[in-house]
Amino acid sequence: MNQESALRAPATRTVTRQRAAGTARTSTLPQRVAARIYAFAAAHTAPKHAAADFAYTSAQHSSPELAHDPHDSAPNDSASTPSTHARVMAWVWTLVVALFGALLRFIRLGEPRAMVFDETYYVKDAWTMLMTGEPQSWPDEVTINGQLVSVNDAFANGDTNTWINVAEYVVHPPLGKWLIALGLKLFGGAGNPFAWRAATAIAGVIGIILLIRVTLRLFHNLPIALLAGFLMSIDGVSITMSRTGLLDIFIMVFALGAFSLLLIHRDWAQARLRKAQEAHATKPPQITFSWWRVGAAILLGCATGVKWSGTYFFAVFCVISVLWDAWMRRQAGFPHWFSRGVLGNGILAALYMLPIYAATYLLTWIGWFIHPNSYMHDWALTHRGQGLQWLPESVRSFVAYHQEMWQFHTHLDAPHDYKANPLTWPLQIRPTSFYWEKLDGHPGMCSLSPRSQCVAAITSLGNPLIWWLGSLCAIVAIVIAIMKRGDWRIWAVLAGFLGGWLPWAQYLHRTTFTFYSIVLLPWMILAICYVYNWIRETTSREVWLITLWITVSFCAIISVFFYPIWTAMPVPYEFWRIHMWLPSWI
């Protein structure tokens, strides 16, 4: 924001409140509803720019910039501090949107009663972990009533105890499967398909809540935050990953939770720097260590304990957090911001965050260490003279197992019908078909077309408008940040792209799938919110509301259209076919 805009900020807020009150009497019903929400948001919204009120703490969703930043300053306006009522109502709206998202995820969660895509690995592994402590192998077929049937069909029909007491070769860390196992434990066991997917559905709802709070902390505007939560609630990748017993949604939730904590750390550090600045301190306060960063390191260790791709989030998030601290130190007027802020404090942060992160990851493997039948548990005993001899035998076996996992992940190039180039994930060019079956009879929507073949499908395809708009907004957001001559929030938007998407460019030869992009979705939506917040700040209220409602309406209509093929609802074949907008979607 330039200085002229900053000087207009208080007046703009006053006009906004007056417009919200006046328009309610003369506009259409949707506009009146929007005006009421907007009027509430005006009461809740923090000063857009930090010098306005440095007493506005992290608990009140502040992310203020220091007064020395000429591109992010505004006159003091302590009246803008949100009241307790406003903060409570913000949580109420957050939970309302989360409840809406929960309904989309939990209704018919047990359908289909069949193994969906990689549930054949993760659900069965989780069940044997719950029963024995470690994943066990399964036969391809079992005999039931004298007939050979697929073990997956038998499992889905309740025959869940046909595993073999041989350790299963598992290529991902165990935490995600333990979370699925927890869902099995709490919701009826392996005989209930609802229980297979309960943990992922809960994770999907938590992701909605986290994204709303992150967006509110970044933009201090409730409608923008609720837009983010609504888009997450109705997106197809989020819905299908919440309704399927796979691992990647856990990475997204842990990474988003860690990111939220690092934003809180930034607010905390900013408040300390402001106090030191006002006290005319000659030395900056300690902002390297905070319990928020400790929590972030733990959550990122958990993300890596689900899949190794969590490592990229740890690296990117930590670098961005250190750079934010250093830049705020510069804005506060303290010298040597780069040498001491980036290099010095960066090293100090690494000295405690790296061990916490690594220890958390190792703790997710505790079952492997204590279980005598875990995969490669006794490798060192049977491979004398191999591996790192100076390590204890159990650790040497653990390292050898990780080397084998590394070989698998870096050399996985097996052909697959739904293999997708990572560079195409943001555009959803090649979505993954999780499930597609012809059905007998004409149940559900198939009754509307009795002459058609009835089918049920689960296609992990994002809402096209959300993903295509998000891809465009990511580019536009960079342009806006450049026009502003810098905006720290652009790095908050780009963090997910840098940690959840860009690293996959080094694995273009590898077999990958578009549903991996679930970890990118929150930041795709943040890109939309960044641009829409800019529209809100730089245009009239009418233009902003029209833009908001058109986006919400079209995204909602598209999600209603695609929801049946995200959730295995029985539909006529022709209905499924008209959803295949691109040949690559089939």
Coordinates of C-alpha atoms in Angstrom, one line a residue:
M1 CA 0.0 0.0 0.0
N2 CA 1.4 3.5 -0.9
Q3 CA 1.3 6.4 1.5
E4 CA -1.7 8.1 -0.1
S5 CA -3.7 4.9 0.3
A6 CA -2.6 4.6 3.9
L7 CA -3.8 8.0 4.8
R8 CA -7.2 7.1 3.3
A9 CA -7.6 3.9 5.3
P10 CA -9.6 5.2 8.4
A11 CA -12.0 7.2 6.1
T12 CA -12.4 4.2 3.9
R13 CA -13.4 2.0 6.9
T14 CA -15.9 4.7 8.0
V15 CA -17.5 4.9 4.5
T16 CA -17.6 1.1 4.3
R17 CA -19.7 0.9 7.5
Q18 CA -22.0 3.7 6.3
R19 CA -22.5 1.9 2.9
A20 CA -23.2 -1.4 4.6
A21 CA -25.9 0.3 6.7
G22 CA -27.5 2.2 3.8
T23 CA -27.4 -0.4 1.1
A24 CA -29.4 -2.9 3.2
R25 CA -32.6 -0.9 2.6
T26 CA -32.3 -0.5 -1.1
S27 CA -30.6 -3.5 -2.6
T28 CA -31.7 -7.0 -3.5
L29 CA -31.9 -9.8 -1.0
P30 CA -28.4 -11.3 -1.8
Q31 CA -26.9 -7.8 -1.6
R32 CA -28.6 -7.2 1.8
V33 CA -27.2 -10.5 3.1
A34 CA -23.8 -9.6 1.8
A35 CA -24.1 -6.2 3.4
R36 CA -24.9 -7.7 6.8
I37 CA -21.9 -10.0 6.6
Y38 CA -19.8 -7.1 5.5
A39 CA -21.0 -4.8 8.2
F40 CA -20.1 -7.5 10.8
A41 CA -16.7 -8.0 9.1
A42 CA -16.0 -4.2 9.3
A43 CA -16.4 -4.4 13.1
H44 CA -14.2 -7.5 13.2
T45 CA -11.5 -6.5 10.7
A46 CA -8.2 -5.4 12.1
P47 CA -6.3 -2.5 10.8
K48 CA -5.1 -3.5 7.4
H49 CA -1.7 -2.2 8.0
A50 CA 0.3 -2.6 11.1
A51 CA 1.5 0.7 12.3
A52 CA -2.2 1.3 13.0
D53 CA -2.1 -0.6 16.2
F54 CA 0.9 -2.6 17.4
A55 CA -1.0 -3.5 20.6
Y56 CA -3.2 -5.7 18.3
T57 CA -1.9 -9.0 19.4
S58 CA -1.6 -12.4 17.6
A59 CA -4.6 -13.7 19.6
Q60 CA -6.6 -11.0 17.9
H61 CA -5.6 -12.1 14.4
S62 CA -3.1 -9.3 13.9
S63 CA -0.3 -9.3 11.5
P64 CA 0.9 -5.7 11.7
E65 CA 3.8 -4.3 9.8
L66 CA 6.3 -2.0 11.4
A67 CA 6.0 1.7 11.0
H68 CA 9.3 2.0 9.2
D69 CA 7.8 0.2 6.1
P70 CA 6.7 3.0 3.8
H71 CA 4.6 0.5 1.8
D72 CA 2.6 -0.9 4.7
S73 CA 1.7 1.8 7.1
A74 CA -1.5 3.5 8.4
P75 CA -2.5 6.0 11.0
N76 CA -3.2 4.7 14.5
D77 CA -6.7 3.5 14.9
S78 CA -7.1 1.6 18.1
A79 CA -10.8 1.5 17.7
S80 CA -10.3 -1.0 15.0
T81 CA -9.2 -3.7 17.5
P82 CA -11.9 -6.3 17.3
S83 CA -14.1 -6.9 20.4
T84 CA -14.5 -10.1 22.2
H85 CA -17.9 -10.5 20.6
A86 CA -16.4 -10.0 17.1
R87 CA -13.8 -12.7 17.8
V88 CA -16.4 -15.1 19.1
M89 CA -18.6 -14.6 16.1
A90 CA -15.6 -15.1 13.8
W91 CA -15.2 -18.5 15.4
V92 CA -19.0 -19.2 15.1
W93 CA -18.8 -18.4 11.3
T94 CA -15.7 -20.6 11.1
L95 CA -17.5 -23.5 12.6
V96 CA -20.6 -23.0 10.4
V97 CA -18.5 -23.3 7.3
A98 CA -16.6 -26.3 8.8
L99 CA -20.0 -28.0 9.6
F100 CA -21.1 -27.4 6.0
G101 CA -17.8 -29.0 4.8
A102 CA -18.3 -31.9 7.2
L103 CA -21.7 -32.7 5.8
L104 CA -20.2 -32.9 2.3
R105 CA -17.6 -35.3 3.6
F106 CA -19.4 -37.5 6.1
I107 CA -22.8 -38.1 4.4
R108 CA -22.5 -41.6 2.7
L109 CA -18.9 -41.8 3.7
G110 CA -19.2 -45.6 3.8
E111 CA -20.0 -45.7 0.1
P112 CA -18.8 -47.5 -1.9
R113 CA -18.3 -50.6 0.1
A114 CA -15.2 -51.4 -1.8
M115 CA -11.5 -50.7 -1.7
V116 CA -10.9 -47.4 -3.4
F117 CA -7.6 -47.0 -5.2
D118 CA -4.7 -47.2 -2.7
E119 CA -7.0 -48.0 0.2
T120 CA -5.9 -51.6 -0.7
Y121 CA -2.6 -50.7 0.9
Y122 CA -3.3 -48.1 3.6
V123 CA -6.5 -49.4 5.1
K124 CA -5.2 -53.0 5.3
D125 CA -1.9 -51.9 6.6
A126 CA -3.6 -49.7 9.2
W127 CA -5.8 -52.7 10.3
T128 CA -2.9 -55.0 10.8
M129 CA -1.0 -52.3 12.6
L130 CA -4.0 -52.0 15.0
M131 CA -4.2 -55.8 15.4
T132 CA -0.4 -56.7 15.6
G133 CA 1.5 -53.4 16.0
E134 CA 3.1 -53.5 12.5
P135 CA 1.9 -53.9 8.9
Q136 CA 1.5 -57.5 7.8
S137 CA 1.3 -59.0 4.3
W138 CA -1.9 -60.1 2.7
P139 CA -2.6 -62.8 0.0
D140 CA -4.0 -61.7 -3.3
E141 CA -6.9 -64.1 -3.0
V142 CA -8.7 -66.0 -0.2
T143 CA -11.0 -69.0 -0.2
I144 CA -14.6 -68.3 0.9
N145 CA -17.2 -71.2 0.7
G146 CA -14.8 -73.1 -1.5
Q147 CA -14.3 -70.3 -4.0
L148 CA -11.3 -68.1 -4.6
V149 CA -12.2 -64.4 -4.2
S150 CA -10.1 -61.2 -4.2
V151 CA -8.8 -60.4 -0.8
N152 CA -10.1 -56.8 -1.3
D153 CA -13.6 -58.1 -1.9
A154 CA -13.4 -60.4 1.1
F155 CA -12.1 -57.5 3.3
A156 CA -14.9 -55.2 2.1
N157 CA -17.5 -57.9 2.9
G158 CA -16.2 -58.3 6.5
D159 CA -13.6 -61.0 6.2
T160 CA -10.8 -58.9 7.6
N161 CA -8.5 -61.3 9.4
T162 CA -6.8 -63.1 6.5
W163 CA -3.4 -61.5 6.7
I164 CA -0.2 -63.4 6.7
N165 CA 2.2 -63.1 9.6
V166 CA 5.0 -61.8 7.4
A167 CA 6.1 -58.2 7.7
E168 CA 4.8 -56.0 4.8
Y169 CA 7.2 -53.9 2.8
V170 CA 5.9 -50.4 3.3
V171 CA 7.4 -47.4 1.4
H172 CA 5.9 -44.6 3.5
P173 CA 6.5 -43.7 7.2
P174 CA 3.8 -45.0 9.6
L175 CA 2.1 -42.0 11.1
G176 CA -0.6 -41.6 8.4
K177 CA -1.6 -45.3 8.7
W178 CA -1.7 -45.0 12.5
L179 CA -4.2 -42.1 12.0
I180 CA -6.3 -44.3 9.8
A181 CA -6.0 -47.1 12.4
L182 CA -7.3 -44.7 15.0
G183 CA -10.4 -44.1 12.9
L184 CA -10.8 -47.9 12.6
K185 CA -10.6 -48.2 16.4
L186 CA -13.1 -45.4 17.1
F187 CA -15.7 -46.0 14.4
G188 CA -16.4 -49.7 14.3
G189 CA -13.4 -51.5 13.0
A190 CA -12.4 -52.8 9.6
G191 CA -15.8 -54.3 8.9
N192 CA -17.2 -50.8 8.5
P193 CA -16.1 -48.8 5.4
F194 CA -17.1 -45.6 7.2
A195 CA -14.3 -46.3 9.7
W196 CA -11.8 -46.8 6.9
R197 CA -12.3 -43.1 5.9
A198 CA -13.2 -41.5 9.2
A199 CA -9.7 -40.1 10.0
T200 CA -9.3 -38.6 6.5
A201 CA -12.8 -37.0 6.7
I202 CA -12.0 -35.5 10.1
A203 CA -8.7 -34.2 8.7
G204 CA -10.5 -32.6 5.8
V205 CA -12.8 -30.7 8.2
I206 CA -9.8 -29.6 10.3
G207 CA -8.1 -28.4 7.1
I208 CA -11.1 -26.1 6.5
I209 CA -10.9 -24.6 10.0
L210 CA -7.2 -24.1 9.7
L211 CA -7.4 -22.4 6.3
I212 CA -10.1 -19.9 7.6
R213 CA -7.9 -19.0 10.5
V214 CA -4.8 -18.6 8.4
T215 CA -6.6 -16.4 5.9
L216 CA -8.1 -14.3 8.7
R217 CA -4.7 -13.8 10.2
L218 CA -3.2 -12.8 6.8
F219 CA -6.0 -10.4 5.5
H220 CA -7.9 -9.4 8.7
N221 CA -11.2 -9.7 6.8
L222 CA -13.9 -12.2 7.7
P223 CA -15.6 -12.5 4.2
I224 CA -12.2 -13.2 2.7
A225 CA -11.5 -15.9 5.3
L226 CA -15.0 -17.4 4.9
L227 CA -14.4 -17.4 1.1
A228 CA -11.3 -19.5 1.6
G229 CA -13.1 -22.0 3.9
F230 CA -16.0 -22.2 1.5
L231 CA -13.8 -22.9 -1.5
M232 CA -11.9 -25.6 0.5
S233 CA -15.3 -27.1 1.5
I234 CA -16.6 -27.5 -2.0
D235 CA -13.4 -28.4 -3.9
G236 CA -13.3 -31.9 -5.5
V237 CA -9.8 -32.8 -4.6
S238 CA -10.5 -31.9 -0.9
I239 CA -13.8 -33.8 -0.9
T240 CA -12.4 -37.0 -2.6
M241 CA -9.3 -37.1 -0.4
S242 CA -11.4 -36.6 2.7
R243 CA -13.7 -39.5 1.6
T244 CA -10.9 -41.9 0.8
G245 CA -8.5 -43.7 3.1
L246 CA -5.3 -42.3 1.6
L247 CA -2.4 -40.4 3.3
D248 CA -1.9 -37.1 1.5
I249 CA -4.6 -35.1 3.3
F250 CA -2.8 -35.6 6.5
I251 CA 0.3 -33.9 5.1
M252 CA -1.8 -31.0 4.1
V253 CA -3.3 -30.6 7.5
F254 CA 0.0 -30.9 9.4
A255 CA 1.7 -28.5 7.0
L256 CA -1.2 -26.0 7.2
G257 CA -1.2 -26.2 11.0
A258 CA 2.6 -25.6 11.1
F259 CA 2.2 -22.6 8.8
S260 CA -0.5 -21.2 11.0
L261 CA 1.9 -21.4 14.0
L262 CA 4.7 -19.7 12.1
L263 CA 2.3 -16.9 11.3
I264 CA 1.5 -16.5 15.0
H265 CA 5.3 -16.5 15.6
R266 CA 5.6 -13.7 13.2
D267 CA 3.0 -11.6 15.0
W268 CA 4.6 -12.3 18.3
A269 CA 8.0 -11.3 17.0
Q270 CA 6.6 -8.2 15.4
A271 CA 5.0 -7.1 18.7
R272 CA 8.3 -7.6 20.6
L273 CA 10.2 -5.6 17.9
R274 CA 7.6 -2.8 18.1
K275 CA 8.0 -2.6 21.9
A276 CA 11.8 -2.4 21.6
Q277 CA 11.4 0.3 18.9
E278 CA 9.1 2.4 21.1
A279 CA 11.5 2.0 24.0
H280 CA 14.4 3.2 21.8
A281 CA 16.3 0.0 22.6
T282 CA 19.8 -0.2 21.0
K283 CA 19.6 -4.0 20.7
P284 CA 16.7 -6.0 19.2
P285 CA 14.8 -8.4 21.5
Q286 CA 15.1 -12.1 21.3
I287 CA 12.7 -13.4 18.6
T288 CA 14.6 -16.5 17.4
F289 CA 13.0 -18.9 19.9
S290 CA 9.3 -19.2 20.4
W291 CA 7.0 -22.1 21.4
W292 CA 5.1 -21.4 18.2
R293 CA 8.2 -22.4 16.2
V294 CA 8.6 -25.5 18.4
G295 CA 5.0 -26.5 17.6
A296 CA 5.6 -25.9 13.9
A297 CA 8.7 -28.1 13.9
I298 CA 6.7 -30.9 15.6
L299 CA 3.8 -30.6 13.1
L300 CA 6.3 -30.7 10.2
G301 CA 7.9 -33.7 11.7
C302 CA 4.5 -35.3 11.7
A303 CA 3.9 -34.3 8.1
T304 CA 7.2 -36.1 7.2
G305 CA 6.1 -39.0 9.3
V306 CA 3.2 -39.4 6.8
K307 CA 5.2 -39.0 3.7
W308 CA 8.7 -37.8 3.0
S309 CA 7.4 -34.9 1.0
G310 CA 6.8 -33.1 4.3
T311 CA 10.6 -32.4 4.3
Y312 CA 10.1 -29.8 1.6
F313 CA 7.6 -27.9 3.6
F314 CA 9.9 -27.9 6.6
A315 CA 12.8 -26.4 4.5
V316 CA 10.7 -23.8 2.8
F317 CA 8.6 -22.7 5.8
C318 CA 11.7 -22.4 8.0
V319 CA 13.5 -20.2 5.5
I320 CA 10.5 -18.0 5.0
S321 CA 10.0 -17.6 8.7
V322 CA 13.6 -16.6 9.3
L323 CA 13.4 -14.1 6.4
W324 CA 10.3 -12.6 7.8
D325 CA 12.0 -12.0 11.2
A326 CA 15.0 -10.5 9.6
W327 CA 13.0 -8.1 7.4
M328 CA 10.9 -7.0 10.4
R329 CA 14.2 -6.4 12.3
R330 CA 15.3 -4.2 9.4
Q331 CA 12.0 -2.3 9.4
A332 CA 12.4 -1.7 13.2
G333 CA 15.7 0.1 12.5
F334 CA 18.0 -2.4 14.1
P335 CA 21.4 -2.8 12.3
H336 CA 22.9 -5.9 10.7
W337 CA 19.6 -7.3 9.8
F338 CA 21.0 -9.7 7.3
S339 CA 24.2 -10.9 9.0
R340 CA 22.5 -11.3 12.4
G341 CA 18.9 -11.7 11.4
V342 CA 19.2 -14.1 8.5
L343 CA 22.5 -15.8 9.1
G344 CA 22.9 -15.6 12.8
N345 CA 19.2 -16.1 13.9
G346 CA 18.7 -18.5 11.0
I347 CA 21.5 -20.8 12.4
L348 CA 20.2 -20.5 15.9
A349 CA 16.6 -21.4 14.8
A350 CA 18.0 -24.4 12.9
L351 CA 19.9 -25.5 16.0
Y352 CA 16.6 -26.2 17.9
M353 CA 14.1 -26.7 15.1
L354 CA 16.0 -29.4 13.2
P355 CA 16.5 -31.7 16.3
I356 CA 12.8 -31.3 17.2
Y357 CA 11.7 -32.0 13.7
A358 CA 14.0 -35.0 13.4
A359 CA 13.0 -36.4 16.9
T360 CA 9.3 -36.1 16.0
Y361 CA 9.9 -38.0 12.8
L362 CA 11.8 -40.7 14.6
L363 CA 9.1 -41.1 17.2
T364 CA 6.6 -42.0 14.5
W365 CA 8.8 -45.1 13.9
I366 CA 8.7 -46.2 17.5
G367 CA 6.5 -49.2 16.6
W368 CA 9.1 -50.4 14.1
F369 CA 11.9 -50.4 16.7
I370 CA 10.0 -52.3 19.3
H371 CA 8.2 -54.8 17.1
P372 CA 10.3 -57.9 16.5
N373 CA 8.5 -58.7 13.2
S374 CA 8.8 -55.3 11.5
Y375 CA 10.2 -55.2 8.0
M376 CA 14.0 -55.4 7.9
H377 CA 14.1 -55.2 11.7
D378 CA 16.9 -57.7 11.8
W379 CA 18.7 -56.7 8.6
A380 CA 21.9 -55.9 10.4
L381 CA 22.0 -59.4 12.0
T382 CA 21.7 -61.1 8.6
H383 CA 24.0 -58.7 6.7
R384 CA 27.2 -58.7 8.7
G385 CA 29.8 -56.3 7.5
Q386 CA 27.3 -54.2 5.5
G387 CA 26.0 -50.8 6.2
L388 CA 27.4 -48.2 8.6
Q389 CA 29.3 -50.4 11.0
W390 CA 29.7 -47.8 13.7
L391 CA 25.9 -47.6 14.2
P392 CA 24.0 -49.9 16.6
E393 CA 22.4 -52.8 14.9
S394 CA 18.8 -51.5 15.2
V395 CA 19.8 -48.1 13.8
R396 CA 21.8 -49.8 11.0
S397 CA 18.8 -51.8 10.0
F398 CA 16.6 -48.6 10.1
V399 CA 19.1 -46.8 7.8
A400 CA 19.1 -49.7 5.4
Y401 CA 15.3 -49.7 5.3
H402 CA 15.3 -46.0 4.5
Q403 CA 17.9 -46.5 1.8
E404 CA 15.5 -49.1 0.2
M405 CA 12.6 -46.7 0.5
W406 CA 14.7 -44.0 -1.1
Q407 CA 15.5 -46.3 -4.0
F408 CA 11.8 -47.1 -4.5
H409 CA 10.7 -43.4 -4.5
T410 CA 13.5 -42.1 -6.8
H411 CA 13.2 -44.9 -9.3
L412 CA 9.4 -45.4 -9.5
D413 CA 8.7 -45.1 -13.2
A414 CA 6.2 -47.9 -13.7
P415 CA 3.5 -47.0 -16.3
H416 CA 0.1 -46.2 -15.0
D417 CA -3.0 -45.0 -16.8
Y418 CA -3.4 -42.0 -14.6
K419 CA 0.2 -41.0 -14.3
A420 CA 0.3 -37.1 -14.3
N421 CA 3.1 -34.8 -14.9
P422 CA 3.6 -32.6 -11.7
L423 CA 3.7 -29.5 -13.8
T424 CA 0.1 -30.1 -14.8
W425 CA -1.3 -30.5 -11.3
P426 CA -2.5 -26.9 -10.8
L427 CA -4.6 -27.1 -14.0
Q428 CA -6.0 -30.6 -13.1
I429 CA -5.1 -31.8 -16.6
R430 CA -5.0 -35.6 -15.7
P431 CA -7.1 -36.3 -12.6
T432 CA -7.0 -39.7 -11.0
S433 CA -9.9 -42.1 -11.4
F434 CA -10.1 -43.7 -7.9
Y435 CA -13.2 -45.8 -8.7
W436 CA -15.5 -46.6 -11.6
E437 CA -18.0 -49.4 -11.7
K438 CA -21.0 -50.4 -13.7
L439 CA -24.0 -51.1 -11.4
D440 CA -26.9 -53.5 -11.8
G441 CA -30.4 -52.0 -11.9
H442 CA -31.1 -48.3 -11.7
P443 CA -30.7 -47.0 -8.2
G444 CA -30.5 -43.4 -7.2
M445 CA -30.3 -40.9 -10.1
C446 CA -30.2 -43.8 -12.5
S447 CA -33.9 -44.2 -12.1
L448 CA -34.3 -41.0 -14.1
S449 CA -32.8 -42.7 -17.2
P450 CA -33.9 -46.4 -17.0
R451 CA -32.5 -47.2 -20.5
S452 CA -29.0 -46.1 -19.6
Q453 CA -26.2 -48.0 -18.0
C454 CA -25.9 -47.1 -14.3
V455 CA -22.4 -46.3 -13.1
A456 CA -20.7 -45.0 -10.0
A457 CA -17.4 -43.1 -10.0
I458 CA -14.9 -41.3 -7.8
T459 CA -12.8 -39.0 -9.8
S460 CA -10.2 -37.0 -7.8
L461 CA -10.8 -33.9 -9.9
G462 CA -10.7 -30.5 -8.4
N463 CA -13.4 -27.9 -9.0
P464 CA -12.1 -26.7 -12.3
L465 CA -13.0 -23.0 -11.7
I466 CA -11.2 -23.0 -8.3
W467 CA -8.0 -24.6 -9.7
W468 CA -7.9 -22.6 -12.9
L469 CA -8.7 -19.3 -11.1
G470 CA -6.2 -20.2 -8.4
S471 CA -3.5 -20.8 -11.0
L472 CA -4.2 -17.4 -12.6
C473 CA -4.4 -15.6 -9.3
A474 CA -1.0 -17.0 -8.2
I475 CA 0.5 -15.2 -11.2
V476 CA -1.6 -12.0 -10.7
A477 CA -0.7 -12.0 -7.0
I478 CA 3.0 -11.8 -7.8
V479 CA 2.4 -8.9 -10.2
I480 CA 0.4 -7.1 -7.5
A481 CA 3.1 -7.6 -4.9
I482 CA 5.7 -6.2 -7.4
M483 CA 3.4 -3.2 -8.0
K484 CA 3.2 -2.7 -4.2
R485 CA 7.0 -2.8 -4.2
G486 CA 6.9 -5.6 -1.8
D487 CA 4.4 -7.4 0.4
W488 CA 5.4 -10.0 3.0
R489 CA 2.1 -11.8 2.4
I490 CA 3.0 -12.8 -1.1
W491 CA 5.5 -15.2 0.5
A492 CA 2.7 -16.7 2.6
V493 CA 0.9 -17.4 -0.6
L494 CA 3.9 -18.8 -2.4
A495 CA 5.1 -20.9 0.5
G496 CA 2.8 -23.8 -0.4
F497 CA 3.8 -23.7 -4.1
L498 CA 7.5 -23.7 -3.1
G499 CA 7.1 -26.5 -0.6
G500 CA 4.3 -28.6 -2.0
W501 CA 4.6 -28.3 -5.8
L502 CA 8.0 -27.0 -7.1
P503 CA 10.1 -29.8 -5.6
W504 CA 8.2 -32.3 -7.7
A505 CA 9.8 -30.7 -10.8
Q506 CA 12.9 -32.8 -10.1
Y507 CA 10.8 -36.0 -10.4
L508 CA 9.2 -35.5 -13.8
H509 CA 10.3 -39.1 -14.8
R510 CA 8.6 -40.6 -11.7
T511 CA 5.1 -42.0 -11.6
T512 CA 3.1 -39.4 -9.8
F513 CA -0.6 -38.5 -9.6
T514 CA -2.7 -35.4 -9.6
F515 CA -4.3 -36.1 -6.2
Y516 CA -0.9 -35.4 -4.6
S517 CA -1.9 -31.7 -5.2
I518 CA -4.1 -31.8 -2.1
V519 CA -1.1 -30.4 -0.3
L520 CA -1.1 -27.4 -2.7
L521 CA -4.8 -26.7 -2.5
P522 CA -4.8 -24.3 0.6
W523 CA -2.2 -22.1 -1.0
M524 CA -4.0 -22.2 -4.3
I525 CA -7.0 -20.8 -2.5
L526 CA -4.8 -18.2 -0.6
A527 CA -3.7 -17.0 -4.0
I528 CA -7.4 -16.3 -4.9
C529 CA -7.9 -14.6 -1.5
Y530 CA -4.8 -12.4 -2.0
V531 CA -6.1 -11.1 -5.4
Y532 CA -9.7 -10.7 -4.0
N533 CA -8.4 -8.8 -1.0
W534 CA -6.6 -6.5 -3.4
I535 CA -9.8 -6.0 -5.3
R536 CA -11.6 -5.3 -2.0
E537 CA -9.0 -2.7 -1.0
T538 CA -8.7 -0.9 -4.4
T539 CA -12.2 -0.9 -5.9
S540 CA -15.7 0.2 -4.8
R541 CA -17.7 -2.0 -2.5
E542 CA -20.2 -2.8 -5.3
V543 CA -17.4 -4.1 -7.5
W544 CA -16.0 -6.2 -4.7
L545 CA -19.4 -7.7 -3.7
I546 CA -20.3 -8.5 -7.3
T547 CA -16.9 -10.2 -7.8
L548 CA -17.3 -12.1 -4.6
W549 CA -20.8 -13.3 -5.3
I550 CA -20.2 -14.3 -8.9
T551 CA -17.2 -16.4 -7.8
V552 CA -19.0 -18.0 -5.0
S553 CA -22.1 -18.7 -7.1
F554 CA -20.2 -20.2 -10.1
C555 CA -17.9 -22.3 -7.9
A556 CA -20.9 -23.6 -6.0
I557 CA -22.8 -24.5 -9.2
I558 CA -19.8 -26.4 -10.6
S559 CA -19.4 -28.3 -7.3
V560 CA -23.0 -29.3 -7.3
F561 CA -22.6 -30.5 -10.8
F562 CA -19.5 -32.6 -10.1
Y563 CA -20.4 -33.8 -6.6
P564 CA -22.0 -37.1 -7.8
I565 CA -18.8 -38.2 -9.5
W566 CA -16.7 -37.2 -6.5
T567 CA -18.7 -39.4 -4.2
A568 CA -19.7 -42.6 -6.1
M569 CA -23.4 -41.7 -6.4
P570 CA -25.2 -43.9 -8.9
V571 CA -25.7 -41.9 -12.1
P572 CA -26.5 -42.7 -15.7
Y573 CA -23.5 -43.2 -17.9
E574 CA -24.4 -40.2 -20.1
F575 CA -24.4 -38.0 -17.0
W576 CA -20.9 -39.2 -16.0
R577 CA -19.8 -38.7 -19.6
I578 CA -20.8 -35.0 -19.8
H579 CA -18.5 -34.3 -16.9
M580 CA -15.4 -35.3 -18.9
W581 CA -14.7 -31.8 -20.2
L582 CA -11.3 -32.8 -21.4
P583 CA -10.3 -36.0 -23.1
S584 CA -7.5 -36.4 -20.5
W585 CA -10.1 -36.5 -17.7
I586 CA -11.4 -40.0 -18.9

